[in-house]
Amino acid sequence: MSTGNTPTRAARHQLWLGLALVLAGGVFLLDNLHFLELRRILPFWPVLLVALGAARLLTAAPGDKGEQIVGGLLLGLGSLMLLRRLGWLHMEWRDFWPLVLIGLGILVMTRQPSRGGPFGQVNRDVHDRQLDVKAVLSGQQFRVQTPDFVGGQVQAVLAGVELDLSQAGFERAVLEVSVVMAGLELRLPPDCRLRVTASSVLGQVEDKTQPLPGASRELELRGSLVLGGITVRH
């Protein structure tokens, strides 16, 4: 479950979020300075979804199902909305929303069952120094028991992940997260404090920890949340 390119993937997520914010700010600035009329280009905003989805598909690592699914959803949704605004697709949302269920059904059927538990669910102990967790349309539970834990990455898309670090040995660990329409629950040792540097878009990190006085250990959360939630407790 170890990985050697965790920072690269997390940096890519941070780059896309930063580019989106810069682009949005630039458009509003040009509108305020009267270099363009926002009301004329606003109807074509689904182009941004198409571009973002295509970019994520092109830059997704081979076998990175989470990134591929997010990219495909953005590309498909943006394309449908753009075609409708151009008048080439005469359909309302109520007409084509079942396509979402069909797509999710295909993903569930083509997804391989996880070993050692019910379909779509993983329950296991982890002894690796570095995590590489990917959860798509599933529920997964992990308990880390390595004495020299350094961190890793967790990617969750339309899924739920429980990660127990209460028995992990570390002084400082960094966890890169990518939570998209999903939930992540972390459990830390009582002598560990939490540091959050992850960016969030309509997401939330709920810190319920109460570290012991003089707690010397630290877990840093990096990465991004989009319509997702993270709960951290002891």
PDB file of C-alpha atoms in Angstrom:
ATOM      1  CA  MET A   1       0.000   0.000   0.000  1.00  0.00           C
ATOM      2  CA  SER A   2       2.989   2.287  -0.044  1.00  0.00           C
ATOM      3  CA  THR A   3       3.522   4.974  -2.609  1.00  0.00           C
ATOM      4  CA  GLY A   4       6.359   7.194  -3.616  1.00  0.00           C
ATOM      5  CA  ASN A   5       4.481   9.893  -5.502  1.00  0.00           C
ATOM      6  CA  THR A   6       1.985  11.119  -2.927  1.00  0.00           C
ATOM      7  CA  PRO A   7       3.191  14.755  -2.890  1.00  0.00           C
ATOM      8  CA  THR A   8       2.884  14.906  -6.688  1.00  0.00           C
ATOM      9  CA  ARG A   9      -0.769  13.887  -6.696  1.00  0.00           C
ATOM     10  CA  ALA A  10      -1.650  16.196  -3.823  1.00  0.00           C
ATOM     11  CA  ALA A  11       0.178  19.059  -5.528  1.00  0.00           C
ATOM     12  CA  ARG A  12      -1.825  18.385  -8.688  1.00  0.00           C
ATOM     13  CA  HIS A  13      -5.114  18.719  -6.795  1.00  0.00           C
ATOM     14  CA  GLN A  14      -3.906  21.936  -5.188  1.00  0.00           C
ATOM     15  CA  LEU A  15      -2.828  23.250  -8.602  1.00  0.00           C
ATOM     16  CA  TRP A  16      -6.277  22.701 -10.147  1.00  0.00           C
ATOM     17  CA  LEU A  17      -7.983  24.458  -7.244  1.00  0.00           C
ATOM     18  CA  GLY A  18      -5.547  27.361  -7.431  1.00  0.00           C
ATOM     19  CA  LEU A  19      -5.964  27.718 -11.195  1.00  0.00           C
ATOM     20  CA  ALA A  20      -9.752  27.749 -10.835  1.00  0.00           C
ATOM     21  CA  LEU A  21      -9.591  30.524  -8.234  1.00  0.00           C
ATOM     22  CA  VAL A  22      -7.122  32.566 -10.308  1.00  0.00           C
ATOM     23  CA  LEU A  23      -9.286  32.196 -13.424  1.00  0.00           C
ATOM     24  CA  ALA A  24     -12.459  33.200 -11.583  1.00  0.00           C
ATOM     25  CA  GLY A  25     -10.732  36.200 -10.018  1.00  0.00           C
ATOM     26  CA  GLY A  26      -9.300  37.271 -13.371  1.00  0.00           C
ATOM     27  CA  VAL A  27     -12.697  37.137 -15.069  1.00  0.00           C
ATOM     28  CA  PHE A  28     -14.346  39.232 -12.352  1.00  0.00           C
ATOM     29  CA  LEU A  29     -11.466  41.725 -12.447  1.00  0.00           C
ATOM     30  CA  LEU A  30     -11.735  42.159 -16.225  1.00  0.00           C
ATOM     31  CA  ASP A  31     -15.480  42.651 -15.850  1.00  0.00           C
ATOM     32  CA  ASN A  32     -14.981  45.334 -13.186  1.00  0.00           C
ATOM     33  CA  LEU A  33     -12.461  47.101 -15.438  1.00  0.00           C
ATOM     34  CA  HIS A  34     -14.924  46.890 -18.377  1.00  0.00           C
ATOM     35  CA  PHE A  35     -12.564  44.853 -20.559  1.00  0.00           C
ATOM     36  CA  LEU A  36     -15.294  42.250 -21.031  1.00  0.00           C
ATOM     37  CA  GLU A  37     -18.991  41.865 -20.327  1.00  0.00           C
ATOM     38  CA  LEU A  38     -19.512  39.057 -17.889  1.00  0.00           C
ATOM     39  CA  ARG A  39     -23.204  38.741 -18.709  1.00  0.00           C
ATOM     40  CA  ARG A  40     -22.328  37.713 -22.274  1.00  0.00           C
ATOM     41  CA  ILE A  41     -19.930  34.917 -21.376  1.00  0.00           C
ATOM     42  CA  LEU A  42     -21.674  33.729 -18.208  1.00  0.00           C
ATOM     43  CA  PRO A  43     -24.106  31.453 -20.111  1.00  0.00           C
ATOM     44  CA  PHE A  44     -21.101  29.444 -21.335  1.00  0.00           C
ATOM     45  CA  TRP A  45     -19.677  28.717 -17.887  1.00  0.00           C
ATOM     46  CA  PRO A  46     -20.101  24.903 -18.390  1.00  0.00           C
ATOM     47  CA  VAL A  47     -16.992  25.150 -20.604  1.00  0.00           C
ATOM     48  CA  LEU A  48     -15.039  25.345 -17.346  1.00  0.00           C
ATOM     49  CA  LEU A  49     -16.453  21.990 -16.226  1.00  0.00           C
ATOM     50  CA  VAL A  50     -15.576  20.442 -19.590  1.00  0.00           C
ATOM     51  CA  ALA A  51     -12.022  21.799 -19.461  1.00  0.00           C
ATOM     52  CA  LEU A  52     -11.490  20.760 -15.850  1.00  0.00           C
ATOM     53  CA  GLY A  53     -12.872  17.269 -16.466  1.00  0.00           C
ATOM     54  CA  ALA A  54     -10.746  16.764 -19.580  1.00  0.00           C
ATOM     55  CA  ALA A  55      -7.627  17.997 -17.791  1.00  0.00           C
ATOM     56  CA  ARG A  56      -8.136  15.637 -14.863  1.00  0.00           C
ATOM     57  CA  LEU A  57      -8.672  12.711 -17.226  1.00  0.00           C
ATOM     58  CA  LEU A  58      -5.521  13.509 -19.189  1.00  0.00           C
ATOM     59  CA  THR A  59      -3.354  13.936 -16.087  1.00  0.00           C
ATOM     60  CA  ALA A  60      -4.782  11.011 -14.090  1.00  0.00           C
ATOM     61  CA  ALA A  61      -2.243   8.324 -13.298  1.00  0.00           C
ATOM     62  CA  PRO A  62      -2.888   4.882 -14.850  1.00  0.00           C
ATOM     63  CA  GLY A  63      -5.220   2.944 -12.585  1.00  0.00           C
ATOM     64  CA  ASP A  64      -6.223   6.041 -10.595  1.00  0.00           C
ATOM     65  CA  LYS A  65      -9.948   5.294 -10.615  1.00  0.00           C
ATOM     66  CA  GLY A  66     -10.863   8.152  -8.290  1.00  0.00           C
ATOM     67  CA  GLU A  67      -9.303  10.803 -10.510  1.00  0.00           C
ATOM     68  CA  GLN A  68     -10.736   9.221 -13.658  1.00  0.00           C
ATOM     69  CA  ILE A  69     -14.263   9.076 -12.264  1.00  0.00           C
ATOM     70  CA  VAL A  70     -14.191  12.686 -11.072  1.00  0.00           C
ATOM     71  CA  GLY A  71     -12.834  13.811 -14.441  1.00  0.00           C
ATOM     72  CA  GLY A  72     -15.453  11.810 -16.325  1.00  0.00           C
ATOM     73  CA  LEU A  73     -18.303  13.176 -14.213  1.00  0.00           C
ATOM     74  CA  LEU A  74     -17.153  16.769 -14.693  1.00  0.00           C
ATOM     75  CA  LEU A  75     -16.667  16.273 -18.431  1.00  0.00           C
ATOM     76  CA  GLY A  76     -20.033  14.584 -18.939  1.00  0.00           C
ATOM     77  CA  LEU A  77     -22.012  17.027 -16.824  1.00  0.00           C
ATOM     78  CA  GLY A  78     -20.342  20.053 -18.399  1.00  0.00           C
ATOM     79  CA  SER A  79     -20.917  18.721 -21.925  1.00  0.00           C
ATOM     80  CA  LEU A  80     -24.630  18.133 -21.333  1.00  0.00           C
ATOM     81  CA  MET A  81     -25.102  21.584 -19.824  1.00  0.00           C
ATOM     82  CA  LEU A  82     -23.153  23.253 -22.624  1.00  0.00           C
ATOM     83  CA  LEU A  83     -25.083  21.458 -25.387  1.00  0.00           C
ATOM     84  CA  ARG A  84     -28.344  22.485 -23.758  1.00  0.00           C
ATOM     85  CA  ARG A  85     -27.291  26.138 -23.529  1.00  0.00           C
ATOM     86  CA  LEU A  86     -26.229  26.118 -27.189  1.00  0.00           C
ATOM     87  CA  GLY A  87     -29.655  24.809 -28.147  1.00  0.00           C
ATOM     88  CA  TRP A  88     -28.328  21.527 -29.536  1.00  0.00           C
ATOM     89  CA  LEU A  89     -29.841  19.432 -26.778  1.00  0.00           C
ATOM     90  CA  HIS A  90     -33.521  19.978 -26.043  1.00  0.00           C
ATOM     91  CA  MET A  91     -33.742  18.206 -22.733  1.00  0.00           C
ATOM     92  CA  GLU A  92     -34.435  19.258 -19.176  1.00  0.00           C
ATOM     93  CA  TRP A  93     -32.641  17.919 -16.121  1.00  0.00           C
ATOM     94  CA  ARG A  94     -35.688  15.837 -15.264  1.00  0.00           C
ATOM     95  CA  ASP A  95     -35.258  14.054 -18.607  1.00  0.00           C
ATOM     96  CA  PHE A  96     -31.650  12.896 -18.297  1.00  0.00           C
ATOM     97  CA  TRP A  97     -30.984  12.620 -14.541  1.00  0.00           C
ATOM     98  CA  PRO A  98     -31.499   8.805 -14.700  1.00  0.00           C
ATOM     99  CA  LEU A  99     -28.251   8.685 -16.700  1.00  0.00           C
ATOM    100  CA  VAL A 100     -26.469   9.431 -13.420  1.00  0.00           C
ATOM    101  CA  LEU A 101     -27.981   6.316 -11.840  1.00  0.00           C
ATOM    102  CA  ILE A 102     -27.108   4.264 -14.928  1.00  0.00           C
ATOM    103  CA  GLY A 103     -23.497   5.451 -14.773  1.00  0.00           C
ATOM    104  CA  LEU A 104     -23.202   4.697 -11.062  1.00  0.00           C
ATOM    105  CA  GLY A 105     -24.735   1.266 -11.642  1.00  0.00           C
ATOM    106  CA  ILE A 106     -22.168   0.453 -14.326  1.00  0.00           C
ATOM    107  CA  LEU A 107     -19.361   1.525 -11.996  1.00  0.00           C
ATOM    108  CA  VAL A 108     -20.678  -0.697  -9.216  1.00  0.00           C
ATOM    109  CA  MET A 109     -21.030  -3.717 -11.523  1.00  0.00           C
ATOM    110  CA  THR A 110     -17.566  -3.338 -13.043  1.00  0.00           C
ATOM    111  CA  ARG A 111     -15.864  -2.721  -9.721  1.00  0.00           C
ATOM    112  CA  GLN A 112     -14.142  -5.776  -8.292  1.00  0.00           C
ATOM    113  CA  PRO A 113     -15.262  -6.954  -4.850  1.00  0.00           C
ATOM    114  CA  SER A 114     -12.734  -6.307  -2.108  1.00  0.00           C
ATOM    115  CA  ARG A 115     -11.004  -9.282  -0.584  1.00  0.00           C
ATOM    116  CA  GLY A 116     -11.635 -10.129   3.051  1.00  0.00           C
ATOM    117  CA  GLY A 117     -15.002  -8.418   3.454  1.00  0.00           C
ATOM    118  CA  PRO A 118     -18.429  -7.737   1.939  1.00  0.00           C
ATOM    119  CA  PHE A 119     -18.749  -6.250  -1.526  1.00  0.00           C
ATOM    120  CA  GLY A 120     -17.285  -2.777  -1.649  1.00  0.00           C
ATOM    121  CA  GLN A 121     -15.948  -2.867   1.912  1.00  0.00           C
ATOM    122  CA  VAL A 122     -12.431  -3.359   3.243  1.00  0.00           C
ATOM    123  CA  ASN A 123     -11.557  -4.013   6.876  1.00  0.00           C
ATOM    124  CA  ARG A 124      -7.918  -4.662   7.619  1.00  0.00           C
ATOM    125  CA  ASP A 125      -4.850  -3.852   9.661  1.00  0.00           C
ATOM    126  CA  VAL A 126      -2.038  -1.947   7.989  1.00  0.00           C
ATOM    127  CA  HIS A 127       1.655  -2.363   8.799  1.00  0.00           C
ATOM    128  CA  ASP A 128       3.133  -0.178   6.045  1.00  0.00           C
ATOM    129  CA  ARG A 129       4.991   3.048   6.814  1.00  0.00           C
ATOM    130  CA  GLN A 130       3.077   4.895   4.122  1.00  0.00           C
ATOM    131  CA  LEU A 131      -0.592   4.648   3.183  1.00  0.00           C
ATOM    132  CA  ASP A 132      -2.110   4.574  -0.292  1.00  0.00           C
ATOM    133  CA  VAL A 133      -5.873   4.322   0.140  1.00  0.00           C
ATOM    134  CA  LYS A 134      -8.338   4.684  -2.739  1.00  0.00           C
ATOM    135  CA  ALA A 135     -12.068   4.355  -2.091  1.00  0.00           C
ATOM    136  CA  VAL A 136     -14.633   4.757  -4.879  1.00  0.00           C
ATOM    137  CA  LEU A 137     -18.288   3.951  -4.232  1.00  0.00           C
ATOM    138  CA  SER A 138     -17.340   1.886  -1.204  1.00  0.00           C
ATOM    139  CA  GLY A 139     -16.793   1.821   2.525  1.00  0.00           C
ATOM    140  CA  GLN A 140     -13.320   1.064   3.867  1.00  0.00           C
ATOM    141  CA  GLN A 141     -11.885   0.707   7.366  1.00  0.00           C
ATOM    142  CA  PHE A 142      -8.182   0.605   8.209  1.00  0.00           C
ATOM    143  CA  ARG A 143      -6.232   0.312  11.458  1.00  0.00           C
ATOM    144  CA  VAL A 144      -2.579   1.368  11.190  1.00  0.00           C
ATOM    145  CA  GLN A 145      -0.247  -0.521  13.535  1.00  0.00           C
ATOM    146  CA  THR A 146       3.198   0.302  12.169  1.00  0.00           C
ATOM    147  CA  PRO A 147       5.755   1.701  14.667  1.00  0.00           C
ATOM    148  CA  ASP A 148       7.300   4.096  12.117  1.00  0.00           C
ATOM    149  CA  PHE A 149       4.304   5.622  10.320  1.00  0.00           C
ATOM    150  CA  VAL A 150       5.133   8.637   8.117  1.00  0.00           C
ATOM    151  CA  GLY A 151       1.779   9.382   6.454  1.00  0.00           C
ATOM    152  CA  GLY A 152       0.536   8.788   2.930  1.00  0.00           C
ATOM    153  CA  GLN A 153      -2.528   9.565   0.884  1.00  0.00           C
ATOM    154  CA  VAL A 154      -6.261   8.925   1.057  1.00  0.00           C
ATOM    155  CA  GLN A 155      -8.511   9.407  -1.971  1.00  0.00           C
ATOM    156  CA  ALA A 156     -12.262   9.034  -1.450  1.00  0.00           C
ATOM    157  CA  VAL A 157     -14.922   9.581  -4.118  1.00  0.00           C
ATOM    158  CA  LEU A 158     -18.561   8.918  -3.222  1.00  0.00           C
ATOM    159  CA  ALA A 159     -17.274   6.737  -0.409  1.00  0.00           C
ATOM    160  CA  GLY A 160     -16.666   6.486   3.312  1.00  0.00           C
ATOM    161  CA  VAL A 161     -13.272   5.796   4.894  1.00  0.00           C
ATOM    162  CA  GLU A 162     -12.442   5.154   8.551  1.00  0.00           C
ATOM    163  CA  LEU A 163      -8.751   5.366   9.431  1.00  0.00           C
ATOM    164  CA  ASP A 164      -7.598   4.432  12.932  1.00  0.00           C
ATOM    165  CA  LEU A 165      -4.150   5.843  13.757  1.00  0.00           C
ATOM    166  CA  SER A 166      -4.471   5.427  17.524  1.00  0.00           C
ATOM    167  CA  GLN A 167      -1.952   2.553  17.533  1.00  0.00           C
ATOM    168  CA  ALA A 168       0.450   4.011  14.965  1.00  0.00           C
ATOM    169  CA  GLY A 169       3.918   5.084  16.043  1.00  0.00           C
ATOM    170  CA  PHE A 170       5.066   8.484  14.760  1.00  0.00           C
ATOM    171  CA  GLU A 171       6.320  11.860  15.920  1.00  0.00           C
ATOM    172  CA  ARG A 172       5.092  13.754  12.871  1.00  0.00           C
ATOM    173  CA  ALA A 173       3.093  12.410   9.941  1.00  0.00           C
ATOM    174  CA  VAL A 174       1.601  14.035   6.849  1.00  0.00           C
ATOM    175  CA  LEU A 175      -1.617  12.748   5.313  1.00  0.00           C
ATOM    176  CA  GLU A 176      -2.560  13.940   1.826  1.00  0.00           C
ATOM    177  CA  VAL A 177      -6.318  13.745   1.285  1.00  0.00           C
ATOM    178  CA  SER A 178      -8.593  14.106  -1.724  1.00  0.00           C
ATOM    179  CA  VAL A 179     -12.197  13.880  -0.546  1.00  0.00           C
ATOM    180  CA  VAL A 180     -14.875  14.370  -3.214  1.00  0.00           C
ATOM    181  CA  MET A 181     -18.507  13.956  -2.143  1.00  0.00           C
ATOM    182  CA  ALA A 182     -17.277  11.552   0.504  1.00  0.00           C
ATOM    183  CA  GLY A 183     -16.561  11.224   4.212  1.00  0.00           C
ATOM    184  CA  LEU A 184     -13.334  10.493   6.073  1.00  0.00           C
ATOM    185  CA  GLU A 185     -13.115   9.719   9.795  1.00  0.00           C
ATOM    186  CA  LEU A 186      -9.731   9.765  11.526  1.00  0.00           C
ATOM    187  CA  ARG A 187      -8.863   8.525  15.006  1.00  0.00           C
ATOM    188  CA  LEU A 188      -5.632   9.827  16.554  1.00  0.00           C
ATOM    189  CA  PRO A 189      -3.590   8.888  19.638  1.00  0.00           C
ATOM    190  CA  PRO A 190      -4.418  11.018  22.716  1.00  0.00           C
ATOM    191  CA  ASP A 191      -0.940  12.592  22.703  1.00  0.00           C
ATOM    192  CA  CYS A 192      -1.254  13.786  19.090  1.00  0.00           C
ATOM    193  CA  ARG A 193      -2.375  17.207  17.933  1.00  0.00           C
ATOM    194  CA  LEU A 194      -3.925  18.016  14.558  1.00  0.00           C
ATOM    195  CA  ARG A 195      -2.763  20.555  11.997  1.00  0.00           C
ATOM    196  CA  VAL A 196      -4.988  21.273   8.983  1.00  0.00           C
ATOM    197  CA  THR A 197      -3.607  22.898   5.821  1.00  0.00           C
ATOM    198  CA  ALA A 198      -6.022  21.255   3.363  1.00  0.00           C
ATOM    199  CA  SER A 199      -8.105  23.479   1.099  1.00  0.00           C
ATOM    200  CA  SER A 200     -11.877  23.123   1.030  1.00  0.00           C
ATOM    201  CA  VAL A 201     -14.655  23.854  -1.467  1.00  0.00           C
ATOM    202  CA  LEU A 202     -18.041  23.369   0.186  1.00  0.00           C
ATOM    203  CA  GLY A 203     -16.396  20.909   2.553  1.00  0.00           C
ATOM    204  CA  GLN A 204     -15.538  20.831   6.250  1.00  0.00           C
ATOM    205  CA  VAL A 205     -12.919  19.458   8.615  1.00  0.00           C
ATOM    206  CA  GLU A 206     -14.424  18.873  12.059  1.00  0.00           C
ATOM    207  CA  ASP A 207     -11.765  18.712  14.763  1.00  0.00           C
ATOM    208  CA  LYS A 208     -13.095  16.910  17.845  1.00  0.00           C
ATOM    209  CA  THR A 209      -9.684  16.128  19.302  1.00  0.00           C
ATOM    210  CA  GLN A 210      -8.651  17.046  22.833  1.00  0.00           C
ATOM    211  CA  PRO A 211      -4.916  16.309  22.946  1.00  0.00           C
ATOM    212  CA  LEU A 212      -3.188  15.780  26.263  1.00  0.00           C
ATOM    213  CA  PRO A 213      -1.246  18.752  27.690  1.00  0.00           C
ATOM    214  CA  GLY A 214       2.212  18.880  26.178  1.00  0.00           C
ATOM    215  CA  ALA A 215       1.279  16.597  23.271  1.00  0.00           C
ATOM    216  CA  SER A 216       4.396  16.287  21.139  1.00  0.00           C
ATOM    217  CA  ARG A 217       3.124  14.275  18.191  1.00  0.00           C
ATOM    218  CA  GLU A 218       1.471  15.922  15.195  1.00  0.00           C
ATOM    219  CA  LEU A 219      -0.581  14.864  12.193  1.00  0.00           C
ATOM    220  CA  GLU A 220      -0.841  17.334   9.316  1.00  0.00           C
ATOM    221  CA  LEU A 221      -3.739  17.126   6.879  1.00  0.00           C
ATOM    222  CA  ARG A 222      -2.984  18.400   3.375  1.00  0.00           C
ATOM    223  CA  GLY A 223      -4.869  18.164   0.096  1.00  0.00           C
ATOM    224  CA  SER A 224      -8.416  19.156  -0.797  1.00  0.00           C
ATOM    225  CA  LEU A 225     -12.075  18.594   0.031  1.00  0.00           C
ATOM    226  CA  VAL A 226     -14.895  19.109  -2.459  1.00  0.00           C
ATOM    227  CA  LEU A 227     -18.409  18.623  -1.091  1.00  0.00           C
ATOM    228  CA  GLY A 228     -16.900  16.309   1.493  1.00  0.00           C
ATOM    229  CA  GLY A 229     -16.305  16.091   5.214  1.00  0.00           C
ATOM    230  CA  ILE A 230     -13.527  14.959   7.547  1.00  0.00           C
ATOM    231  CA  THR A 231     -14.043  14.204  11.229  1.00  0.00           C
ATOM    232  CA  VAL A 232     -11.030  13.818  13.515  1.00  0.00           C
ATOM    233  CA  ARG A 233     -11.217  12.519  17.081  1.00  0.00           C
ATOM    234  CA  HIS A 234      -9.177  10.682  19.687  1.00  0.00           C
TER     235      HIS A 234
END
